[in-house]
Amino acid sequence: MTNLAIRVVGADHPGITADLMSTLAALGADLQDVEQVLVRQRLVLAAVVGTERPESVRREMAAFAERHDLSVELDDVADADARPVETQIITVLAPRITPAALEIITDTLGSLGANIDRIVRLARYPVYCYELRVSGADAEEIRTRVTAAGAAARVDVAVQRETLGRRAMRLVAFDVDSTLIQGELIDEVAKVAGCGDEVAAITAAAMAGELDFEAALRARVALLEGVPADVLTRVAREVPFTPGARTLVATLKRLGFTVVAFSGGFTMMTDIVGDRLGLDATHANDLEVLDGRLTGRLTGRVVDRARKGELLGELASQAGIPLEQTVAVGDGANDLDMLGRAGLGIAFNAKTVLREVADAAISVPYLDVVLFLL
């Protein structure tokens, strides 16, 4: 059997693909692969077929090209089964992606011996996004080198193995502060309490991994002693969401995802944020309240870095979802464990300590670009 690669290029109009398939069916050809892309009404259609009648295929393809005023090329190719099976999906994101930026990334892939099987534009607003399907090189080497190339090109790059699991993500867990919302809830409360600068300094050090999270949390909570509890609920009702957060959560819910949030903040605030966004569940820390005022103490187990990782596993297990089919999105050191356990860990405008270990890092201000990685 002869394997032929067929490439069709020209102005698009209805009926081209149907006629191609009809022609190949009449010839008894074995369809091994097909892809179609439309670029500004310019069609690029490619197929690989196996046939015992290669000359008949060539003759009928010439007639097909004439019928539709298209350019058609045919080449002999090796057996499709001999091609590398494992592929990688590389997602490139930025407010603007220049040819120079793509040159850096594609040149890096070429130096690794990787083949670019496909490039597709996924979006051009609010950011440009291209997806590259790559085969023929070591997965970890691609991840290391291409991520570095993205940094040099000043674009965000995510590298994922192309598996069925990637298309079957079912649970997404978010951090709250500086991820779903703008800023840190505890910092906003501290401003009202008159200790904003002191609390903010502790928060920044804790999120950068410079302080033990639980010790830093208890120190900040102690500074809030005497604050009326209704201050917290008022702040939670008014806090602005990260641009794209509402769109992202609504889209994920419409697609059937379970969407949750794990926070090192406080349940009396994250529950309100979760209700405003329509989350399935939120998990955070409980504050002790006496006579309507904070006592400066916590109750129950602290939701820290380790607990966030545990919660992801627990919720996935309860829902019967493998960890490989979970996504975690966060920005600070407190999110390290949940990103590490998730099938896809995404660092969103994150501290360096998290960006270095995440599967993907996003530096644009729009949270809904997470959808392009799913």
mmCIF file of C-alpha atoms in Angstrom:
data_model
loop_
_atom_site.group_PDB
_atom_site.id
_atom_site.type_symbol
_atom_site.label_atom_id
_atom_site.label_comp_id
_atom_site.label_asym_id
_atom_site.label_seq_id
_atom_site.Cartn_x
_atom_site.Cartn_y
_atom_site.Cartn_z
ATOM 1 C CA MET A 1 0.000 0.000 0.000
ATOM 2 C CA THR A 2 1.183 3.531 -0.820
ATOM 3 C CA ASN A 3 0.748 6.343 1.701
ATOM 4 C CA LEU A 4 0.043 9.747 0.197
ATOM 5 C CA ALA A 5 0.002 13.170 1.851
ATOM 6 C CA ILE A 6 -2.564 15.470 0.220
ATOM 7 C CA ARG A 7 -2.319 19.234 0.759
ATOM 8 C CA VAL A 8 -5.131 21.510 -0.419
ATOM 9 C CA VAL A 9 -4.727 25.304 -0.366
ATOM 10 C CA GLY A 10 -6.960 28.051 -1.719
ATOM 11 C CA ALA A 11 -9.957 30.314 -1.220
ATOM 12 C CA ASP A 12 -12.521 28.671 1.036
ATOM 13 C CA HIS A 13 -16.104 27.933 0.061
ATOM 14 C CA PRO A 14 -18.734 25.392 1.136
ATOM 15 C CA GLY A 15 -18.457 21.804 -0.081
ATOM 16 C CA ILE A 16 -14.685 21.424 -0.462
ATOM 17 C CA THR A 17 -14.146 18.964 2.383
ATOM 18 C CA ALA A 18 -17.286 16.986 1.508
ATOM 19 C CA ASP A 19 -16.146 16.623 -2.109
ATOM 20 C CA LEU A 20 -12.652 15.541 -1.011
ATOM 21 C CA MET A 21 -14.066 12.849 1.273
ATOM 22 C CA SER A 22 -16.505 11.705 -1.441
ATOM 23 C CA THR A 23 -13.654 11.404 -3.951
ATOM 24 C CA LEU A 24 -11.449 9.430 -1.563
ATOM 25 C CA ALA A 25 -14.338 7.141 -0.609
ATOM 26 C CA ALA A 26 -15.051 6.360 -4.249
ATOM 27 C CA LEU A 27 -11.379 5.401 -4.665
ATOM 28 C CA GLY A 28 -11.509 3.089 -1.618
ATOM 29 C CA ALA A 29 -8.685 5.056 0.049
ATOM 30 C CA ASP A 30 -7.854 4.478 3.722
ATOM 31 C CA LEU A 31 -8.025 7.821 5.582
ATOM 32 C CA GLN A 32 -5.190 7.892 8.147
ATOM 33 C CA ASP A 33 -5.175 11.542 9.192
ATOM 34 C CA VAL A 34 -6.876 14.828 8.341
ATOM 35 C CA GLU A 35 -6.593 18.432 9.529
ATOM 36 C CA GLN A 36 -8.203 21.631 8.306
ATOM 37 C CA VAL A 37 -7.367 25.254 9.134
ATOM 38 C CA LEU A 38 -8.935 28.475 7.904
ATOM 39 C CA VAL A 39 -6.707 31.586 7.919
ATOM 40 C CA ARG A 40 -8.537 34.772 6.868
ATOM 41 C CA GLN A 41 -10.827 32.786 4.502
ATOM 42 C CA ARG A 42 -7.828 30.946 3.083
ATOM 43 C CA LEU A 43 -8.241 27.171 3.415
ATOM 44 C CA VAL A 44 -5.417 24.794 4.318
ATOM 45 C CA LEU A 45 -6.655 21.192 4.247
ATOM 46 C CA ALA A 46 -4.334 18.225 4.669
ATOM 47 C CA ALA A 47 -4.963 14.483 4.673
ATOM 48 C CA VAL A 48 -2.904 11.302 4.704
ATOM 49 C CA VAL A 49 -4.375 8.299 2.898
ATOM 50 C CA GLY A 50 -3.303 4.752 2.160
ATOM 51 C CA THR A 51 -4.167 3.393 -1.277
ATOM 52 C CA GLU A 52 -3.500 0.504 -3.644
ATOM 53 C CA ARG A 53 -4.279 2.859 -6.538
ATOM 54 C CA PRO A 54 -1.906 5.817 -6.159
ATOM 55 C CA GLU A 55 -2.127 6.887 -9.806
ATOM 56 C CA SER A 56 -5.922 6.942 -9.661
ATOM 57 C CA VAL A 57 -5.747 9.104 -6.532
ATOM 58 C CA ARG A 58 -3.363 11.528 -8.242
ATOM 59 C CA ARG A 59 -5.625 11.749 -11.297
ATOM 60 C CA GLU A 60 -8.806 12.319 -9.288
ATOM 61 C CA MET A 61 -7.100 14.897 -7.081
ATOM 62 C CA ALA A 62 -6.125 16.864 -10.187
ATOM 63 C CA ALA A 63 -9.776 16.884 -11.236
ATOM 64 C CA PHE A 64 -10.804 17.885 -7.693
ATOM 65 C CA ALA A 65 -8.375 20.826 -7.800
ATOM 66 C CA GLU A 66 -9.793 22.019 -11.101
ATOM 67 C CA ARG A 67 -13.407 21.767 -9.864
ATOM 68 C CA HIS A 68 -12.701 24.028 -6.903
ATOM 69 C CA ASP A 69 -9.921 26.228 -8.310
ATOM 70 C CA LEU A 70 -7.517 25.049 -5.609
ATOM 71 C CA SER A 71 -3.860 24.150 -5.361
ATOM 72 C CA VAL A 72 -3.402 20.446 -4.541
ATOM 73 C CA GLU A 73 -0.066 18.727 -3.870
ATOM 74 C CA LEU A 74 0.569 15.008 -3.261
ATOM 75 C CA ASP A 75 3.687 13.374 -1.818
ATOM 76 C CA ASP A 76 4.626 9.855 -0.823
ATOM 77 C CA VAL A 77 5.053 9.557 2.954
ATOM 78 C CA ALA A 78 6.308 6.904 5.335
ATOM 79 C CA ASP A 79 3.877 4.684 7.206
ATOM 80 C CA ALA A 80 1.974 6.931 9.640
ATOM 81 C CA ASP A 81 2.350 4.321 12.373
ATOM 82 C CA ALA A 82 6.102 4.945 12.429
ATOM 83 C CA ARG A 83 5.682 8.539 13.627
ATOM 84 C CA PRO A 84 6.340 9.428 17.291
ATOM 85 C CA VAL A 85 3.280 8.780 19.424
ATOM 86 C CA GLU A 86 3.884 11.239 22.264
ATOM 87 C CA THR A 87 3.103 14.846 21.516
ATOM 88 C CA GLN A 88 3.274 18.073 23.515
ATOM 89 C CA ILE A 89 0.912 21.030 23.445
ATOM 90 C CA ILE A 90 2.663 24.384 23.777
ATOM 91 C CA THR A 91 0.433 27.366 24.536
ATOM 92 C CA VAL A 92 1.879 30.842 23.934
ATOM 93 C CA LEU A 93 0.134 33.853 25.544
ATOM 94 C CA ALA A 94 0.841 37.584 25.503
ATOM 95 C CA PRO A 95 -0.894 40.914 24.862
ATOM 96 C CA ARG A 96 1.100 40.981 21.620
ATOM 97 C CA ILE A 97 3.024 38.106 20.010
ATOM 98 C CA THR A 98 5.559 39.217 17.430
ATOM 99 C CA PRO A 99 7.257 37.160 14.711
ATOM 100 C CA ALA A 100 10.487 37.636 16.676
ATOM 101 C CA ALA A 101 8.921 36.021 19.753
ATOM 102 C CA LEU A 102 7.686 33.031 17.754
ATOM 103 C CA GLU A 103 11.101 32.790 16.114
ATOM 104 C CA ILE A 104 12.753 32.323 19.516
ATOM 105 C CA ILE A 105 10.313 29.563 20.473
ATOM 106 C CA THR A 106 10.297 27.734 17.135
ATOM 107 C CA ASP A 107 14.081 27.992 16.818
ATOM 108 C CA THR A 108 14.398 26.409 20.269
ATOM 109 C CA LEU A 109 12.105 23.571 19.197
ATOM 110 C CA GLY A 110 14.152 23.059 16.045
ATOM 111 C CA SER A 111 17.370 22.841 18.047
ATOM 112 C CA LEU A 112 15.787 20.033 20.096
ATOM 113 C CA GLY A 113 14.821 18.096 16.982
ATOM 114 C CA ALA A 114 11.128 18.676 17.662
ATOM 115 C CA ASN A 115 8.653 18.801 14.807
ATOM 116 C CA ILE A 116 5.817 21.340 14.804
ATOM 117 C CA ASP A 117 2.786 19.402 13.616
ATOM 118 C CA ARG A 118 0.264 22.217 13.917
ATOM 119 C CA ILE A 119 -0.101 25.871 14.904
ATOM 120 C CA VAL A 120 -3.548 27.278 15.695
ATOM 121 C CA ARG A 121 -4.536 30.754 16.909
ATOM 122 C CA LEU A 122 -6.946 30.401 19.825
ATOM 123 C CA ALA A 123 -7.563 34.079 20.551
ATOM 124 C CA ARG A 124 -6.533 37.648 19.866
ATOM 125 C CA TYR A 125 -8.528 39.350 22.640
ATOM 126 C CA PRO A 126 -7.937 40.122 25.473
ATOM 127 C CA VAL A 127 -4.604 38.491 24.635
ATOM 128 C CA TYR A 128 -3.115 36.744 21.651
ATOM 129 C CA CYS A 129 -2.887 32.998 22.109
ATOM 130 C CA TYR A 130 -1.343 30.372 19.842
ATOM 131 C CA GLU A 131 -1.312 26.623 20.380
ATOM 132 C CA LEU A 132 1.508 24.508 18.924
ATOM 133 C CA ARG A 133 1.288 20.725 18.642
ATOM 134 C CA VAL A 134 4.826 19.326 18.773
ATOM 135 C CA SER A 135 6.302 15.849 18.459
ATOM 136 C CA GLY A 136 9.661 14.131 18.210
ATOM 137 C CA ALA A 137 11.620 15.385 21.238
ATOM 138 C CA ASP A 138 11.972 14.640 24.950
ATOM 139 C CA ALA A 139 9.055 16.087 26.928
ATOM 140 C CA GLU A 140 11.058 17.385 29.886
ATOM 141 C CA GLU A 141 13.691 18.932 27.657
ATOM 142 C CA ILE A 142 10.968 20.728 25.707
ATOM 143 C CA ARG A 143 9.406 21.985 28.935
ATOM 144 C CA THR A 144 12.711 23.310 30.315
ATOM 145 C CA ARG A 145 14.065 24.883 27.146
ATOM 146 C CA VAL A 146 10.828 26.288 25.742
ATOM 147 C CA THR A 147 9.795 27.844 29.063
ATOM 148 C CA ALA A 148 13.157 29.616 29.170
ATOM 149 C CA ALA A 149 12.694 30.680 25.546
ATOM 150 C CA GLY A 150 9.298 32.138 26.427
ATOM 151 C CA ALA A 151 10.852 34.212 29.192
ATOM 152 C CA ALA A 152 13.444 35.513 26.744
ATOM 153 C CA ALA A 153 10.697 36.343 24.243
ATOM 154 C CA ARG A 154 8.592 38.010 26.967
ATOM 155 C CA VAL A 155 5.606 35.743 26.412
ATOM 156 C CA ASP A 156 3.910 33.215 28.677
ATOM 157 C CA VAL A 157 4.465 29.596 27.676
ATOM 158 C CA ALA A 158 2.768 26.454 28.968
ATOM 159 C CA VAL A 159 3.869 22.942 27.968
ATOM 160 C CA GLN A 160 1.556 19.975 28.494
ATOM 161 C CA ARG A 161 1.557 16.387 27.289
ATOM 162 C CA GLU A 162 -1.215 15.790 24.773
ATOM 163 C CA THR A 163 -3.290 13.115 26.483
ATOM 164 C CA LEU A 164 -6.963 12.266 26.779
ATOM 165 C CA GLY A 165 -6.766 13.424 30.401
ATOM 166 C CA ARG A 166 -5.830 16.932 29.265
ATOM 167 C CA ARG A 167 -9.188 17.173 27.500
ATOM 168 C CA ALA A 168 -11.021 15.726 30.506
ATOM 169 C CA MET A 169 -10.170 18.098 33.357
ATOM 170 C CA ARG A 170 -13.093 18.068 35.781
ATOM 171 C CA LEU A 171 -12.177 19.941 38.986
ATOM 172 C CA VAL A 172 -10.553 23.377 39.253
ATOM 173 C CA ALA A 173 -9.286 24.757 42.582
ATOM 174 C CA PHE A 174 -8.400 28.428 42.977
ATOM 175 C CA ASP A 175 -6.590 30.418 45.587
ATOM 176 C CA VAL A 176 -8.669 33.458 46.562
ATOM 177 C CA ASP A 177 -6.444 36.390 47.489
ATOM 178 C CA SER A 178 -4.647 37.948 44.482
ATOM 179 C CA THR A 179 -6.061 35.187 42.277
ATOM 180 C CA LEU A 180 -9.873 35.282 42.201
ATOM 181 C CA ILE A 181 -9.877 38.733 43.780
ATOM 182 C CA GLN A 182 -7.628 41.759 43.572
ATOM 183 C CA GLY A 183 -5.430 42.123 46.631
ATOM 184 C CA GLU A 184 -5.532 40.369 50.014
ATOM 185 C CA LEU A 185 -8.705 40.345 52.120
ATOM 186 C CA ILE A 186 -6.852 40.474 55.436
ATOM 187 C CA ASP A 187 -4.924 43.529 54.267
ATOM 188 C CA GLU A 188 -8.180 45.351 53.453
ATOM 189 C CA VAL A 189 -9.594 44.548 56.895
ATOM 190 C CA ALA A 190 -6.338 45.698 58.521
ATOM 191 C CA LYS A 191 -6.607 49.067 56.772
ATOM 192 C CA VAL A 192 -9.987 49.612 58.440
ATOM 193 C CA ALA A 193 -8.517 48.467 61.776
ATOM 194 C CA GLY A 194 -5.636 50.931 61.503
ATOM 195 C CA CYS A 195 -2.819 48.378 61.238
ATOM 196 C CA GLY A 196 -2.690 48.082 57.458
ATOM 197 C CA ASP A 197 1.027 48.624 56.907
ATOM 198 C CA GLU A 198 2.067 46.149 59.582
ATOM 199 C CA VAL A 199 -0.260 43.392 58.361
ATOM 200 C CA ALA A 200 0.605 43.992 54.696
ATOM 201 C CA ALA A 201 4.317 43.576 55.404
ATOM 202 C CA ILE A 202 3.719 40.222 57.113
ATOM 203 C CA THR A 203 1.423 39.113 54.247
ATOM 204 C CA ALA A 204 4.026 39.932 51.586
ATOM 205 C CA ALA A 205 6.757 38.013 53.408
ATOM 206 C CA ALA A 206 4.498 35.000 53.962
ATOM 207 C CA MET A 207 3.368 34.817 50.294
ATOM 208 C CA ALA A 208 6.986 35.009 49.148
ATOM 209 C CA GLY A 209 7.803 32.015 51.353
ATOM 210 C CA GLU A 210 10.017 34.042 53.695
ATOM 211 C CA LEU A 211 7.917 33.326 56.813
ATOM 212 C CA ASP A 212 6.163 30.255 58.194
ATOM 213 C CA PHE A 213 2.599 30.676 56.983
ATOM 214 C CA GLU A 214 0.769 29.618 60.153
ATOM 215 C CA ALA A 215 2.948 31.755 62.426
ATOM 216 C CA ALA A 216 2.482 34.733 60.102
ATOM 217 C CA LEU A 217 -1.285 34.170 59.953
ATOM 218 C CA ARG A 218 -1.663 34.024 63.730
ATOM 219 C CA ALA A 219 0.450 37.170 64.090
ATOM 220 C CA ARG A 220 -1.776 39.059 61.640
ATOM 221 C CA VAL A 221 -4.994 37.799 63.230
ATOM 222 C CA ALA A 222 -3.757 38.923 66.657
ATOM 223 C CA LEU A 223 -3.449 42.459 65.296
ATOM 224 C CA LEU A 224 -7.165 42.382 64.395
ATOM 225 C CA GLU A 225 -8.354 41.880 67.955
ATOM 226 C CA GLY A 226 -11.446 43.955 68.650
ATOM 227 C CA VAL A 227 -12.396 44.542 64.994
ATOM 228 C CA PRO A 228 -16.189 44.211 64.486
ATOM 229 C CA ALA A 229 -17.051 41.061 62.527
ATOM 230 C CA ASP A 230 -19.317 43.003 60.179
ATOM 231 C CA VAL A 231 -16.235 44.846 58.866
ATOM 232 C CA LEU A 232 -15.076 41.560 57.341
ATOM 233 C CA THR A 233 -18.409 40.800 55.700
ATOM 234 C CA ARG A 234 -18.626 44.323 54.286
ATOM 235 C CA VAL A 235 -15.124 44.083 52.787
ATOM 236 C CA ALA A 236 -15.935 40.671 51.274
ATOM 237 C CA ARG A 237 -19.069 42.018 49.602
ATOM 238 C CA GLU A 238 -17.209 44.948 48.060
ATOM 239 C CA VAL A 239 -13.831 43.464 47.104
ATOM 240 C CA PRO A 240 -13.226 43.668 43.331
ATOM 241 C CA PHE A 241 -12.685 40.476 41.364
ATOM 242 C CA THR A 242 -9.683 39.887 39.150
ATOM 243 C CA PRO A 243 -10.569 40.798 35.539
ATOM 244 C CA GLY A 244 -11.967 37.700 33.853
ATOM 245 C CA ALA A 245 -12.790 35.849 37.087
ATOM 246 C CA ARG A 246 -16.557 35.952 36.580
ATOM 247 C CA THR A 247 -16.255 34.873 32.944
ATOM 248 C CA LEU A 248 -13.880 32.057 33.827
ATOM 249 C CA VAL A 249 -15.986 30.601 36.632
ATOM 250 C CA ALA A 250 -19.237 30.926 34.665
ATOM 251 C CA THR A 251 -17.676 29.201 31.645
ATOM 252 C CA LEU A 252 -16.207 26.374 33.698
ATOM 253 C CA LYS A 253 -19.547 25.808 35.417
ATOM 254 C CA ARG A 254 -21.387 25.795 32.103
ATOM 255 C CA LEU A 255 -18.939 23.174 30.830
ATOM 256 C CA GLY A 256 -19.627 20.960 33.840
ATOM 257 C CA PHE A 257 -16.505 21.570 35.932
ATOM 258 C CA THR A 258 -16.532 21.493 39.728
ATOM 259 C CA VAL A 259 -15.057 24.850 40.813
ATOM 260 C CA VAL A 260 -13.764 25.390 44.355
ATOM 261 C CA ALA A 261 -11.499 27.753 46.280
ATOM 262 C CA PHE A 262 -8.952 27.101 49.035
ATOM 263 C CA SER A 263 -7.827 30.113 51.024
ATOM 264 C CA GLY A 264 -5.476 30.982 53.824
ATOM 265 C CA GLY A 265 -8.008 33.714 54.625
ATOM 266 C CA PHE A 266 -11.245 33.485 56.585
ATOM 267 C CA THR A 267 -14.454 31.570 55.953
ATOM 268 C CA MET A 268 -16.722 34.479 56.875
ATOM 269 C CA MET A 269 -15.184 36.321 53.910
ATOM 270 C CA THR A 270 -14.427 33.555 51.383
ATOM 271 C CA ASP A 271 -17.958 32.158 51.707
ATOM 272 C CA ILE A 272 -19.295 35.528 50.541
ATOM 273 C CA VAL A 273 -16.773 35.683 47.676
ATOM 274 C CA GLY A 274 -17.732 32.132 46.699
ATOM 275 C CA ASP A 275 -21.433 32.986 46.680
ATOM 276 C CA ARG A 276 -20.807 36.066 44.538
ATOM 277 C CA LEU A 277 -18.921 33.975 41.982
ATOM 278 C CA GLY A 278 -21.085 30.864 42.137
ATOM 279 C CA LEU A 279 -18.363 28.500 43.362
ATOM 280 C CA ASP A 280 -19.270 24.961 44.404
ATOM 281 C CA ALA A 281 -17.344 25.183 47.701
ATOM 282 C CA THR A 282 -14.802 27.259 49.619
ATOM 283 C CA HIS A 283 -12.411 26.205 52.392
ATOM 284 C CA ALA A 284 -10.616 28.694 54.654
ATOM 285 C CA ASN A 285 -9.780 29.475 58.291
ATOM 286 C CA ASP A 286 -12.276 30.128 61.091
ATOM 287 C CA LEU A 287 -11.941 33.220 63.259
ATOM 288 C CA GLU A 288 -13.049 33.297 66.872
ATOM 289 C CA VAL A 289 -15.765 35.927 67.403
ATOM 290 C CA LEU A 290 -17.086 37.089 70.793
ATOM 291 C CA ASP A 291 -19.898 39.616 71.157
ATOM 292 C CA GLY A 292 -19.640 40.496 67.476
ATOM 293 C CA ARG A 293 -15.900 41.289 67.595
ATOM 294 C CA LEU A 294 -12.763 39.359 66.664
ATOM 295 C CA THR A 295 -10.805 37.974 69.613
ATOM 296 C CA GLY A 296 -7.543 37.869 67.641
ATOM 297 C CA ARG A 297 -7.543 34.056 67.655
ATOM 298 C CA LEU A 298 -8.260 31.264 65.167
ATOM 299 C CA THR A 299 -10.308 28.119 65.765
ATOM 300 C CA GLY A 300 -9.882 24.734 64.115
ATOM 301 C CA ARG A 301 -7.191 23.532 61.751
ATOM 302 C CA VAL A 302 -5.286 26.141 59.764
ATOM 303 C CA VAL A 303 -5.610 26.038 55.975
ATOM 304 C CA ASP A 304 -1.949 26.360 55.063
ATOM 305 C CA ARG A 305 0.174 25.095 52.181
ATOM 306 C CA ALA A 306 -0.061 21.435 53.245
ATOM 307 C CA ARG A 307 -3.787 21.631 53.955
ATOM 308 C CA LYS A 308 -4.525 23.085 50.515
ATOM 309 C CA GLY A 309 -2.798 20.094 48.926
ATOM 310 C CA GLU A 310 -4.766 17.717 51.148
ATOM 311 C CA LEU A 311 -8.069 19.425 50.344
ATOM 312 C CA LEU A 312 -7.474 19.020 46.628
ATOM 313 C CA GLY A 313 -6.944 15.296 47.111
ATOM 314 C CA GLU A 314 -9.944 14.943 49.421
ATOM 315 C CA LEU A 315 -12.395 16.767 47.138
ATOM 316 C CA ALA A 316 -11.146 14.908 44.063
ATOM 317 C CA SER A 317 -11.539 11.583 45.865
ATOM 318 C CA GLN A 318 -15.068 12.444 47.059
ATOM 319 C CA ALA A 319 -16.075 13.329 43.499
ATOM 320 C CA GLY A 320 -14.381 10.254 42.028
ATOM 321 C CA ILE A 321 -11.996 12.430 40.020
ATOM 322 C CA PRO A 322 -8.347 11.341 39.499
ATOM 323 C CA LEU A 323 -5.806 13.986 40.517
ATOM 324 C CA GLU A 324 -4.589 13.943 36.900
ATOM 325 C CA GLN A 325 -7.926 15.516 35.980
ATOM 326 C CA THR A 326 -7.638 18.443 38.393
ATOM 327 C CA VAL A 327 -6.358 21.989 37.902
ATOM 328 C CA ALA A 328 -5.000 24.338 40.591
ATOM 329 C CA VAL A 329 -4.462 28.082 40.170
ATOM 330 C CA GLY A 330 -2.631 30.269 42.675
ATOM 331 C CA ASP A 331 -0.101 33.033 43.187
ATOM 332 C CA GLY A 332 1.941 32.435 46.372
ATOM 333 C CA ALA A 333 4.107 30.018 48.316
ATOM 334 C CA ASN A 334 1.007 28.868 50.192
ATOM 335 C CA ASP A 335 -0.222 27.312 46.915
ATOM 336 C CA LEU A 336 2.830 25.156 46.246
ATOM 337 C CA ASP A 337 1.339 21.860 47.415
ATOM 338 C CA MET A 338 -1.981 22.162 45.615
ATOM 339 C CA LEU A 339 -0.269 23.114 42.346
ATOM 340 C CA GLY A 340 2.171 20.263 42.823
ATOM 341 C CA ARG A 341 -0.592 17.677 43.306
ATOM 342 C CA ALA A 342 -2.875 18.889 40.507
ATOM 343 C CA GLY A 343 -2.746 17.449 37.024
ATOM 344 C CA LEU A 344 -2.161 21.016 35.818
ATOM 345 C CA GLY A 345 -0.699 23.649 38.177
ATOM 346 C CA ILE A 346 -1.013 27.260 36.980
ATOM 347 C CA ALA A 347 0.853 30.179 38.564
ATOM 348 C CA PHE A 348 -1.130 33.382 38.040
ATOM 349 C CA ASN A 349 0.922 36.586 38.327
ATOM 350 C CA ALA A 350 2.780 34.597 40.928
ATOM 351 C CA LYS A 351 5.776 34.946 43.197
ATOM 352 C CA THR A 352 9.026 33.491 41.830
ATOM 353 C CA VAL A 353 8.922 30.530 44.231
ATOM 354 C CA LEU A 354 5.661 29.343 42.631
ATOM 355 C CA ARG A 355 6.468 30.182 39.010
ATOM 356 C CA GLU A 356 9.557 27.984 39.159
ATOM 357 C CA VAL A 357 7.591 24.807 39.929
ATOM 358 C CA ALA A 358 4.254 25.415 38.152
ATOM 359 C CA ASP A 359 3.303 23.598 34.958
ATOM 360 C CA ALA A 360 2.269 26.937 33.465
ATOM 361 C CA ALA A 361 2.767 30.576 34.425
ATOM 362 C CA ILE A 362 0.483 33.434 33.394
ATOM 363 C CA SER A 363 1.628 37.042 33.733
ATOM 364 C CA VAL A 364 -1.224 38.863 31.958
ATOM 365 C CA PRO A 365 -3.904 40.396 34.244
ATOM 366 C CA TYR A 366 -6.861 38.430 32.847
ATOM 367 C CA LEU A 367 -7.804 35.306 34.776
ATOM 368 C CA ASP A 368 -10.021 33.898 32.023
ATOM 369 C CA VAL A 369 -6.978 33.150 29.844
ATOM 370 C CA VAL A 370 -6.756 29.995 31.991
ATOM 371 C CA LEU A 371 -9.379 28.639 29.591
ATOM 372 C CA PHE A 372 -6.801 28.537 26.797
ATOM 373 C CA LEU A 373 -4.768 26.008 28.789
ATOM 374 C CA LEU A 374 -7.755 23.662 29.099
#
